[in-house]
Amino acid sequence: VFRGDYHLLKTMDTLYPGHRAAGGGSVSVYEWLSQFLPFSTFNNNFDVFTASNICEIGAVGLPFILMLLFMIDYKKLNVKHLNFVMNKKGVVLISGLILMNVWMLVPLPAWSGKIFLWDNVQPSRMKYAEGFLLSITFLLAVREIPLVVSWRRFILYSVLILVGWWLTKGLYTNWFNSSISSVDVGFRNNYLDLIFIIAMFCTTLAVNYLKCDALEAVMVTSTFLLAIVMCQFNPVQSSETIFSNHTNIKANLDPLVNTKNGTLAVKGYFGATLNGLGYKSVTHVTAVPAMDVWRKYFPELDENKFNSVFNRYSHIRLADVAEPKLVWADAIEVPVNIFSNELYFPVTIDESSHIPFSINKNEALTGFFKSVHGGKLKTLSIMIGTYSGLSTGNIMLTLCNGGVCENASTTLQNAADNSYLPLVFNTPLVINSSELTYYTLKISGDATYPTAIWLYKDKDNINVFTGHYNSVISGLTPRIKLKYEAS
């Protein structure tokens, strides 16, 4: 038995995907329209608006469908032109299209999809298959239908594209507002949809002045312009980033590796990224659940809850939670403190209230913590923002407890944006939990752009900070991660 067959058979006993049952109707009308307006769900950088990543928004959306709908000569259309639609092949294909669209849009119970095994996957996964079938069916049908290409139809088509662009990009992403600069940035990031007007313009020229066949002209112009846009995605991306040494990232991660067993347990990473970097990472993706392993870590967990959480294909994420929990059908969170001597401070924060506190070169942010856990502190990681990688220079930390101080510093070059930045002490600082812990953060070096320290409302309201212009901010605290030596 091949290893792949073994894994496939083992997943039959899992709750997900082995025994999942998905109902219909989870595809929004907005995403459904992307089969006619192919670029409506992402911007020029391929950042999507309605899904977690570009792969999950994927539908076969081809511009020629809407273009041809505008070219049909509806006055000359008669029954003989609908021969394909009424023959057996056409009936089968169109029936399939209707059923697929109903499954995507209508909230049907899972049992109704069993005959085609559609209940085994989410309706959103139907978008690619339905779009592909729509393209084939439409091309087969339109071959026998009379077409007319005119400047009047070009104008009507252009108006529809502009309206669709406004509704899907402008209103959905809210960049059409009173700010001129916002409109300018919004346009520069979202103009791809307008390229279809160029395709229709070229088609109209080719048919009316070069006497090209209408169907051939549509296919050539739309395919060419579609390729110009879509070939900027994966097919031409460099793999250099994947196979580089990742020196700066590893410099931050290496000190966090457990020296006793070689494992790495850190928050903020997803999938098998850390394993791909060569670490024995707790954060992972497991196709087949290791039930015996998880039971050793959580022997007291109720059997039903244990099975519900772990008996599935899953992305393992470390989080500041009290016990394991299911956050998505294929994602679970487990307590980070089970695998690491890490603590997060403050424990309770209001995630919706954070604000960026910008620090420029030679400016400092100072304050203190109460009731920090005692022990030998190795690393203090602080949540920072780098303004999409623009921050430069070095960040320096001075941490004092009980009259003893230690310093740590690191470069901001290639630091992850909106993530924890580790600051490692050469000599661990002994923390006495009964003493106040004072800190000073300062930016130095070639810092030509500020760095943001993310501050959160502290429900205990026990912290005071000094920053720009010696101003005082109360009731806010930075989000920090503390890593101690193993006891």
Coordinates of C-alpha atoms in Angstrom, one line a residue:
V1 CA 0.0 0.0 0.0
F2 CA 1.4 3.4 -1.0
R3 CA 1.8 6.0 1.7
G4 CA -0.6 8.3 -0.1
D5 CA -3.2 5.5 -0.2
Y6 CA -2.7 5.0 3.6
H7 CA -3.4 8.6 4.4
L8 CA -6.4 8.7 2.1
L9 CA -7.9 5.6 3.8
K10 CA -7.2 7.0 7.3
T11 CA -9.1 10.2 6.5
M12 CA -12.3 8.1 6.1
D13 CA -12.5 7.8 9.8
T14 CA -12.1 11.6 10.5
L15 CA -15.0 14.0 11.2
Y16 CA -13.4 16.3 8.5
P17 CA -13.2 15.5 5.7
G18 CA -14.3 11.9 6.1
H19 CA -17.7 12.6 7.5
R20 CA -18.4 16.2 6.5
A21 CA -21.8 17.1 5.1
A22 CA -22.0 20.5 3.4
G23 CA -25.2 22.1 2.3
G24 CA -25.8 24.5 -0.5
G25 CA -26.0 28.2 -0.8
S26 CA -22.7 29.6 0.7
V27 CA -21.7 31.5 -2.5
S28 CA -22.6 35.2 -2.4
V29 CA -24.2 36.9 -5.4
Y30 CA -21.1 39.1 -5.5
E31 CA -18.8 36.2 -6.0
W32 CA -21.2 34.5 -8.4
L33 CA -21.1 37.5 -10.7
S34 CA -17.3 37.1 -11.1
Q35 CA -17.9 34.5 -13.9
F36 CA -19.2 37.4 -16.0
L37 CA -17.0 40.2 -14.4
P38 CA -13.7 38.2 -13.9
F39 CA -11.7 40.8 -12.1
S40 CA -14.4 42.0 -9.7
T41 CA -13.2 40.1 -6.7
F42 CA -9.6 41.2 -6.5
N43 CA -7.5 44.3 -7.1
N44 CA -4.4 44.9 -9.2
N45 CA -2.2 43.2 -6.6
F46 CA -4.4 40.1 -6.6
D47 CA -5.6 41.0 -3.0
V48 CA -9.1 39.5 -2.7
F49 CA -12.1 41.2 -1.0
T50 CA -14.3 38.3 0.0
A51 CA -12.1 35.3 0.8
S52 CA -9.0 34.5 2.8
N53 CA -6.8 34.0 -0.3
I54 CA -6.7 34.4 -4.0
C55 CA -7.0 30.6 -4.5
E56 CA -10.4 30.4 -2.7
I57 CA -11.9 33.1 -4.9
G58 CA -11.0 31.3 -8.1
A59 CA -13.7 30.9 -10.7
V60 CA -13.5 30.5 -14.4
G61 CA -14.5 34.0 -15.4
L62 CA -14.0 34.8 -19.1
P63 CA -14.8 38.2 -20.6
F64 CA -16.1 36.9 -23.9
I65 CA -19.3 35.6 -22.3
L66 CA -20.6 39.1 -21.5
M67 CA -19.2 40.5 -24.7
L68 CA -21.0 37.9 -26.8
L69 CA -24.3 38.5 -24.9
F70 CA -24.1 42.1 -26.1
M71 CA -23.4 41.0 -29.7
I72 CA -26.3 38.6 -30.2
D73 CA -28.7 39.8 -32.9
Y74 CA -31.9 39.3 -30.8
K75 CA -34.1 40.5 -33.7
K76 CA -33.0 37.7 -36.0
L77 CA -32.9 35.1 -33.3
N78 CA -35.3 32.2 -34.0
V79 CA -35.9 28.5 -33.1
K80 CA -33.4 27.2 -35.7
H81 CA -30.7 29.1 -34.0
L82 CA -31.4 27.3 -30.7
N83 CA -30.8 23.9 -32.1
F84 CA -27.9 23.2 -29.7
V85 CA -30.0 24.3 -26.7
M86 CA -32.8 21.8 -27.5
N87 CA -30.8 18.8 -28.5
K88 CA -29.7 16.1 -26.0
K89 CA -26.2 17.4 -25.5
G90 CA -27.4 20.9 -24.9
V91 CA -30.1 19.8 -22.5
V92 CA -27.6 17.8 -20.4
L93 CA -25.1 20.7 -20.3
I94 CA -27.7 23.4 -19.5
S95 CA -29.3 21.2 -16.8
G96 CA -25.9 20.7 -15.2
L97 CA -25.4 24.5 -15.2
I98 CA -28.8 25.1 -13.6
L99 CA -28.2 22.5 -10.9
M100 CA -24.7 23.8 -10.1
N101 CA -25.9 27.4 -9.8
V102 CA -28.8 26.3 -7.6
W103 CA -26.3 24.5 -5.3
M104 CA -24.1 27.5 -5.1
L105 CA -26.8 30.1 -4.4
V106 CA -29.7 28.3 -2.6
P107 CA -29.4 27.2 1.0
L108 CA -30.3 23.5 0.4
P109 CA -29.8 20.8 3.0
A110 CA -26.8 18.5 2.7
W111 CA -28.8 15.4 1.8
S112 CA -30.0 17.1 -1.5
G113 CA -26.5 17.0 -2.8
K114 CA -25.7 13.4 -2.0
I115 CA -26.6 12.0 -5.5
F116 CA -23.7 13.9 -7.0
L117 CA -21.5 13.7 -3.9
W118 CA -21.7 17.5 -3.7
D119 CA -22.3 17.4 0.0
N120 CA -18.7 16.4 0.5
V121 CA -17.3 19.8 -0.4
Q122 CA -18.3 23.4 0.2
P123 CA -20.4 25.1 -2.6
S124 CA -17.7 27.6 -3.1
R125 CA -15.5 24.8 -4.6
M126 CA -18.2 24.5 -7.3
K127 CA -17.2 27.9 -8.8
Y128 CA -14.4 26.7 -10.9
A129 CA -16.3 23.7 -12.4
E130 CA -19.4 25.7 -13.1
G131 CA -17.5 28.5 -14.7
F132 CA -15.6 26.0 -16.9
L133 CA -18.9 24.3 -17.9
L134 CA -20.5 27.7 -18.6
S135 CA -17.7 28.7 -21.0
I136 CA -17.9 25.4 -23.0
T137 CA -21.7 25.4 -23.1
F138 CA -21.9 29.1 -24.2
L139 CA -19.3 28.7 -27.0
L140 CA -21.1 25.6 -28.3
A141 CA -24.4 27.4 -28.3
V142 CA -23.3 30.8 -29.8
R143 CA -21.8 29.2 -32.9
E144 CA -25.3 29.0 -34.5
I145 CA -26.5 32.3 -33.2
P146 CA -26.3 35.5 -35.4
L147 CA -24.1 38.2 -34.1
V148 CA -23.9 41.9 -34.8
V149 CA -21.1 44.3 -33.8
S150 CA -21.7 48.0 -33.7
W151 CA -20.5 51.1 -31.9
R152 CA -23.9 51.4 -30.2
R153 CA -23.4 48.0 -28.6
F154 CA -19.9 48.9 -27.7
I155 CA -21.2 52.0 -25.8
L156 CA -23.9 49.9 -24.0
Y157 CA -21.3 47.3 -23.1
S158 CA -18.9 50.0 -21.8
V159 CA -21.6 51.5 -19.6
L160 CA -22.4 48.1 -18.1
I161 CA -18.7 47.5 -17.4
L162 CA -18.5 50.9 -15.7
V163 CA -21.6 50.2 -13.6
G164 CA -20.4 46.7 -12.6
W165 CA -17.0 48.2 -11.8
W166 CA -18.6 50.8 -9.6
L167 CA -20.8 48.3 -7.8
T168 CA -18.2 45.6 -7.2
K169 CA -15.1 47.6 -6.7
G170 CA -16.1 51.1 -5.7
L171 CA -19.0 50.4 -3.3
Y172 CA -17.7 47.1 -2.0
T173 CA -14.2 48.3 -1.1
N174 CA -15.5 51.8 -0.2
W175 CA -12.7 53.7 -2.0
F176 CA -15.2 56.1 -3.8
N177 CA -15.4 58.7 -1.1
S178 CA -14.9 62.4 -0.6
S179 CA -11.1 62.2 -0.3
I180 CA -9.4 62.9 -3.6
S181 CA -6.3 61.1 -2.6
S182 CA -8.3 58.0 -1.6
V183 CA -10.0 58.0 -5.0
D184 CA -6.7 58.3 -6.7
V185 CA -5.2 55.4 -4.8
G186 CA -8.3 53.4 -5.2
F187 CA -8.3 53.8 -9.0
R188 CA -4.6 52.9 -9.3
N189 CA -5.3 49.7 -7.4
N190 CA -8.6 48.7 -9.1
Y191 CA -8.6 49.7 -12.8
L192 CA -8.2 46.1 -14.2
D193 CA -11.9 45.7 -14.9
L194 CA -11.8 48.5 -17.4
I195 CA -9.5 46.5 -19.7
F196 CA -12.6 44.7 -21.0
I197 CA -13.7 47.9 -22.6
I198 CA -10.4 47.9 -24.6
A199 CA -11.2 44.3 -25.7
M200 CA -14.6 45.3 -26.9
F201 CA -13.2 48.3 -28.7
C202 CA -10.6 46.2 -30.5
T203 CA -13.2 43.7 -31.4
T204 CA -15.5 46.4 -32.9
L205 CA -12.6 47.8 -34.9
A206 CA -11.6 44.3 -36.2
V207 CA -15.1 43.3 -37.3
N208 CA -16.2 46.6 -38.8
Y209 CA -13.0 47.7 -40.5
L210 CA -10.9 44.6 -41.0
K211 CA -13.9 42.4 -41.8
C212 CA -12.9 39.8 -39.2
D213 CA -15.3 37.1 -38.1
A214 CA -17.1 38.3 -35.0
L215 CA -16.7 35.2 -32.9
E216 CA -13.0 34.9 -33.8
A217 CA -12.4 38.6 -33.0
V218 CA -14.0 38.3 -29.6
M219 CA -12.0 35.2 -28.7
V220 CA -8.6 36.7 -29.8
T221 CA -9.0 40.1 -28.2
S222 CA -10.5 39.0 -24.9
T223 CA -8.0 36.1 -24.5
F224 CA -5.0 38.3 -25.3
L225 CA -6.0 41.0 -22.8
L226 CA -7.0 38.4 -20.2
A227 CA -3.6 36.8 -20.5
I228 CA -1.8 40.2 -20.1
V229 CA -3.5 40.5 -16.6
M230 CA -3.5 36.9 -15.4
C231 CA 0.0 36.0 -16.4
Q232 CA 1.2 38.5 -13.8
F233 CA -0.1 36.0 -11.2
N234 CA 1.6 32.7 -10.3
P235 CA 2.9 31.6 -13.8
V236 CA 5.6 34.4 -13.9
Q237 CA 6.3 34.9 -10.2
S238 CA 9.9 34.3 -9.1
S239 CA 10.5 31.4 -6.7
E240 CA 13.6 33.2 -5.3
T241 CA 11.7 34.2 -2.1
I242 CA 10.8 30.6 -1.4
F243 CA 14.3 29.2 -1.9
S244 CA 16.3 32.0 -0.3
N245 CA 18.2 31.6 3.0
H246 CA 15.7 33.6 5.0
T247 CA 18.6 34.8 7.2
N248 CA 16.8 37.6 8.9
I249 CA 13.7 35.5 9.7
K250 CA 15.8 32.7 11.1
A251 CA 17.9 35.1 13.2
N252 CA 14.7 36.0 15.0
L253 CA 13.4 32.4 15.3
D254 CA 16.6 30.5 16.2
P255 CA 16.7 31.9 19.8
L256 CA 13.2 30.7 20.3
V257 CA 14.0 27.0 19.6
N258 CA 13.8 24.7 22.7
T259 CA 17.4 23.7 23.3
K260 CA 16.3 20.5 25.1
N261 CA 14.2 18.9 22.3
G262 CA 14.8 21.1 19.3
T263 CA 11.1 22.1 18.9
L264 CA 9.8 25.5 18.0
A265 CA 6.6 26.7 19.4
V266 CA 5.6 30.3 18.4
K267 CA 2.4 32.1 17.6
G268 CA 1.6 34.0 14.4
Y269 CA 2.6 31.4 11.8
F270 CA 0.3 29.3 9.7
G271 CA 0.3 26.1 7.8
A272 CA 3.6 24.2 7.5
T273 CA 5.7 27.4 6.9
L274 CA 8.1 26.8 9.8
N275 CA 8.5 23.2 9.0
G276 CA 9.4 24.3 5.5
L277 CA 12.1 26.5 7.0
G278 CA 13.6 23.4 8.7
Y279 CA 12.2 23.8 12.2
K280 CA 10.5 21.0 14.3
S281 CA 7.5 23.2 14.6
V282 CA 4.3 22.6 16.6
T283 CA 2.5 24.8 14.1
H284 CA 1.8 22.4 11.3
V285 CA -0.7 20.9 8.9
T286 CA -1.7 17.3 9.7
A287 CA -3.6 15.3 7.0
V288 CA -4.1 12.4 9.4
P289 CA -4.8 13.3 13.0
A290 CA -2.3 12.0 15.6
M291 CA -5.0 11.2 18.3
D292 CA -2.6 9.3 20.6
V293 CA -0.2 12.2 20.7
W294 CA -2.8 14.8 21.4
R295 CA -4.3 12.7 24.2
K296 CA -1.0 12.7 26.0
Y297 CA -1.1 16.5 26.1
F298 CA -4.7 16.8 27.0
P299 CA -5.6 13.7 29.2
E300 CA -8.4 15.5 31.1
L301 CA -10.3 16.8 28.0
D302 CA -13.8 15.4 27.6
E303 CA -13.9 12.6 25.1
N304 CA -16.6 14.1 22.9
K305 CA -14.8 17.5 22.7
F306 CA -11.5 15.8 22.2
N307 CA -12.8 13.9 19.2
S308 CA -14.6 17.0 17.8
V309 CA -11.5 19.1 18.0
F310 CA -8.7 16.7 16.9
N311 CA -10.3 14.0 14.7
R312 CA -9.9 15.9 11.5
Y313 CA -7.5 17.2 8.8
S314 CA -6.3 20.3 10.5
H315 CA -4.1 23.4 10.5
I316 CA -2.5 23.4 14.0
R317 CA -2.2 26.9 15.4
L318 CA -0.8 28.0 18.7
A319 CA -2.8 30.5 20.6
D320 CA -3.2 32.1 24.0
V321 CA -6.2 29.9 24.9
A322 CA -7.1 27.9 28.0
E323 CA -7.9 24.7 26.1
P324 CA -7.9 23.3 22.5
K325 CA -10.7 24.7 20.4
L326 CA -12.0 24.3 16.8
V327 CA -11.9 27.7 15.0
W328 CA -12.8 26.3 11.5
A329 CA -13.5 23.0 9.9
D330 CA -9.8 22.5 9.1
A331 CA -8.2 24.7 11.8
I332 CA -7.7 24.2 15.5
E333 CA -6.0 26.3 18.2
V334 CA -4.1 24.7 21.0
P335 CA -2.6 26.5 24.1
V336 CA 0.9 27.8 23.4
N337 CA 1.9 27.5 27.0
I338 CA 1.7 23.6 26.8
F339 CA 4.6 23.7 24.4
S340 CA 6.5 26.8 25.3
N341 CA 7.6 28.8 28.3
E342 CA 5.8 31.8 26.8
L343 CA 3.4 34.2 28.4
Y344 CA 1.4 37.1 26.8
F345 CA 1.0 40.4 28.6
P346 CA -1.5 41.7 29.3
V347 CA -3.6 38.5 29.4
T348 CA -6.9 40.4 28.7
I349 CA -7.0 43.0 26.0
D350 CA -9.7 44.5 23.8
E351 CA -8.6 43.4 20.3
S352 CA -10.9 46.0 18.6
S353 CA -9.3 49.0 20.4
H354 CA -5.6 48.8 19.3
I355 CA -3.9 52.0 17.9
P356 CA -0.5 52.5 16.3
F357 CA 1.9 54.6 18.3
S358 CA 4.6 55.8 15.9
I359 CA 8.2 56.2 17.1
N360 CA 10.8 58.1 15.0
K361 CA 14.6 58.0 15.2
N362 CA 15.8 59.0 18.7
E363 CA 12.3 58.9 20.2
A364 CA 11.4 56.6 23.0
L365 CA 8.4 54.8 24.5
T366 CA 8.7 54.1 28.2
G367 CA 6.5 52.5 30.8
F368 CA 6.1 49.7 33.3
F369 CA 4.3 46.4 33.8
K370 CA 2.8 45.0 37.0
S371 CA 2.5 41.4 38.0
V372 CA 4.7 40.0 35.3
H373 CA 5.4 36.3 35.7
G374 CA 8.6 35.5 37.6
G375 CA 11.6 33.6 36.2
K376 CA 14.6 34.0 33.9
L377 CA 13.4 36.1 31.0
K378 CA 15.2 35.3 27.7
T379 CA 13.1 37.1 25.1
L380 CA 10.6 39.9 24.9
S381 CA 8.7 40.1 21.7
I382 CA 6.6 43.2 20.9
M383 CA 3.8 43.7 18.4
I384 CA 5.0 46.3 15.9
G385 CA 4.0 47.7 12.5
T386 CA 6.5 48.5 9.8
Y387 CA 4.2 50.4 7.4
S388 CA 4.4 47.6 4.9
G389 CA 8.2 47.2 5.3
L390 CA 9.2 50.8 5.2
S391 CA 10.5 51.0 8.7
T392 CA 14.3 51.0 9.0
G393 CA 17.0 51.3 11.6
N394 CA 17.3 49.4 14.9
I395 CA 14.9 49.0 17.8
M396 CA 16.6 49.0 21.3
L397 CA 15.0 47.7 24.5
T398 CA 16.1 48.3 28.1
L399 CA 14.2 46.2 30.6
C400 CA 14.7 46.6 34.4
N401 CA 13.3 44.6 37.4
G402 CA 14.4 44.9 41.0
G403 CA 17.1 47.4 40.1
V404 CA 18.8 45.1 37.5
C405 CA 18.6 46.0 33.8
E406 CA 19.4 44.1 30.6
N407 CA 19.5 45.4 27.0
A408 CA 18.4 43.8 23.8
S409 CA 18.3 45.1 20.2
T410 CA 17.6 44.0 16.7
T411 CA 17.3 45.4 13.2
L412 CA 14.0 46.4 11.7
Q413 CA 15.1 45.4 8.2
N414 CA 12.8 42.7 6.9
A415 CA 10.9 42.6 10.2
A416 CA 7.3 41.3 9.6
D417 CA 4.6 43.9 9.5
N418 CA 1.9 43.8 12.2
S419 CA 3.6 40.9 14.0
Y420 CA 5.8 40.2 17.0
L421 CA 9.4 41.3 16.8
P422 CA 11.7 39.2 19.2
L423 CA 14.3 41.1 21.3
V424 CA 16.7 38.6 22.8
F425 CA 18.8 39.3 25.9
N426 CA 22.4 38.1 25.9
T427 CA 22.0 37.4 29.6
P428 CA 18.5 36.4 30.9
L429 CA 16.9 39.0 33.2
V430 CA 15.7 37.5 36.5
I431 CA 12.1 38.7 37.0
N432 CA 10.8 39.1 40.5
S433 CA 7.0 39.1 40.1
S434 CA 6.5 41.3 43.2
E435 CA 8.6 44.1 41.6
L436 CA 7.5 46.5 38.8
T437 CA 9.2 45.8 35.4
Y438 CA 10.2 49.0 33.6
Y439 CA 11.0 49.2 29.9
T440 CA 12.3 51.7 27.4
L441 CA 11.9 51.2 23.6
K442 CA 14.0 53.4 21.4
I443 CA 14.6 53.6 17.6
S444 CA 18.2 54.2 16.5
G445 CA 20.5 53.8 13.5
D446 CA 19.5 54.6 9.9
A447 CA 15.8 55.1 10.7
T448 CA 14.3 57.2 7.9
Y449 CA 10.8 56.0 8.5
P450 CA 8.9 55.6 11.8
T451 CA 8.0 52.3 13.5
A452 CA 4.6 51.7 15.0
I453 CA 4.1 50.1 18.4
W454 CA 0.6 48.6 18.6
L455 CA -1.0 49.8 21.8
Y456 CA -4.2 48.2 23.3
K457 CA -6.7 49.4 25.9
D458 CA -5.7 47.7 29.1
K459 CA -8.8 46.8 31.1
D460 CA -6.8 47.0 34.4
N461 CA -5.7 50.6 33.4
I462 CA -2.4 50.2 35.2
N463 CA 0.1 51.5 32.7
V464 CA 1.5 54.9 31.9
F465 CA 3.7 55.7 28.9
T466 CA 5.9 58.5 27.8
G467 CA 6.4 59.2 24.2
H468 CA 6.4 62.0 21.7
Y469 CA 7.0 65.5 23.1
N470 CA 7.0 64.0 26.6
S471 CA 3.3 63.3 26.3
V472 CA 1.6 60.9 28.7
I473 CA -0.8 58.2 27.6
S474 CA -2.7 56.3 30.2
G475 CA -4.9 53.2 29.9
L476 CA -2.9 51.7 27.0
T477 CA -0.4 48.9 26.8
P478 CA 1.8 47.4 24.2
R479 CA 1.1 43.7 23.4
I480 CA 4.2 41.7 24.4
K481 CA 5.2 38.1 24.4
L482 CA 7.6 36.9 27.2
K483 CA 9.7 33.8 26.8
Y484 CA 11.4 32.3 29.9
E485 CA 14.1 29.7 30.3
A486 CA 12.8 26.3 30.9
S487 CA 12.5 25.6 34.6

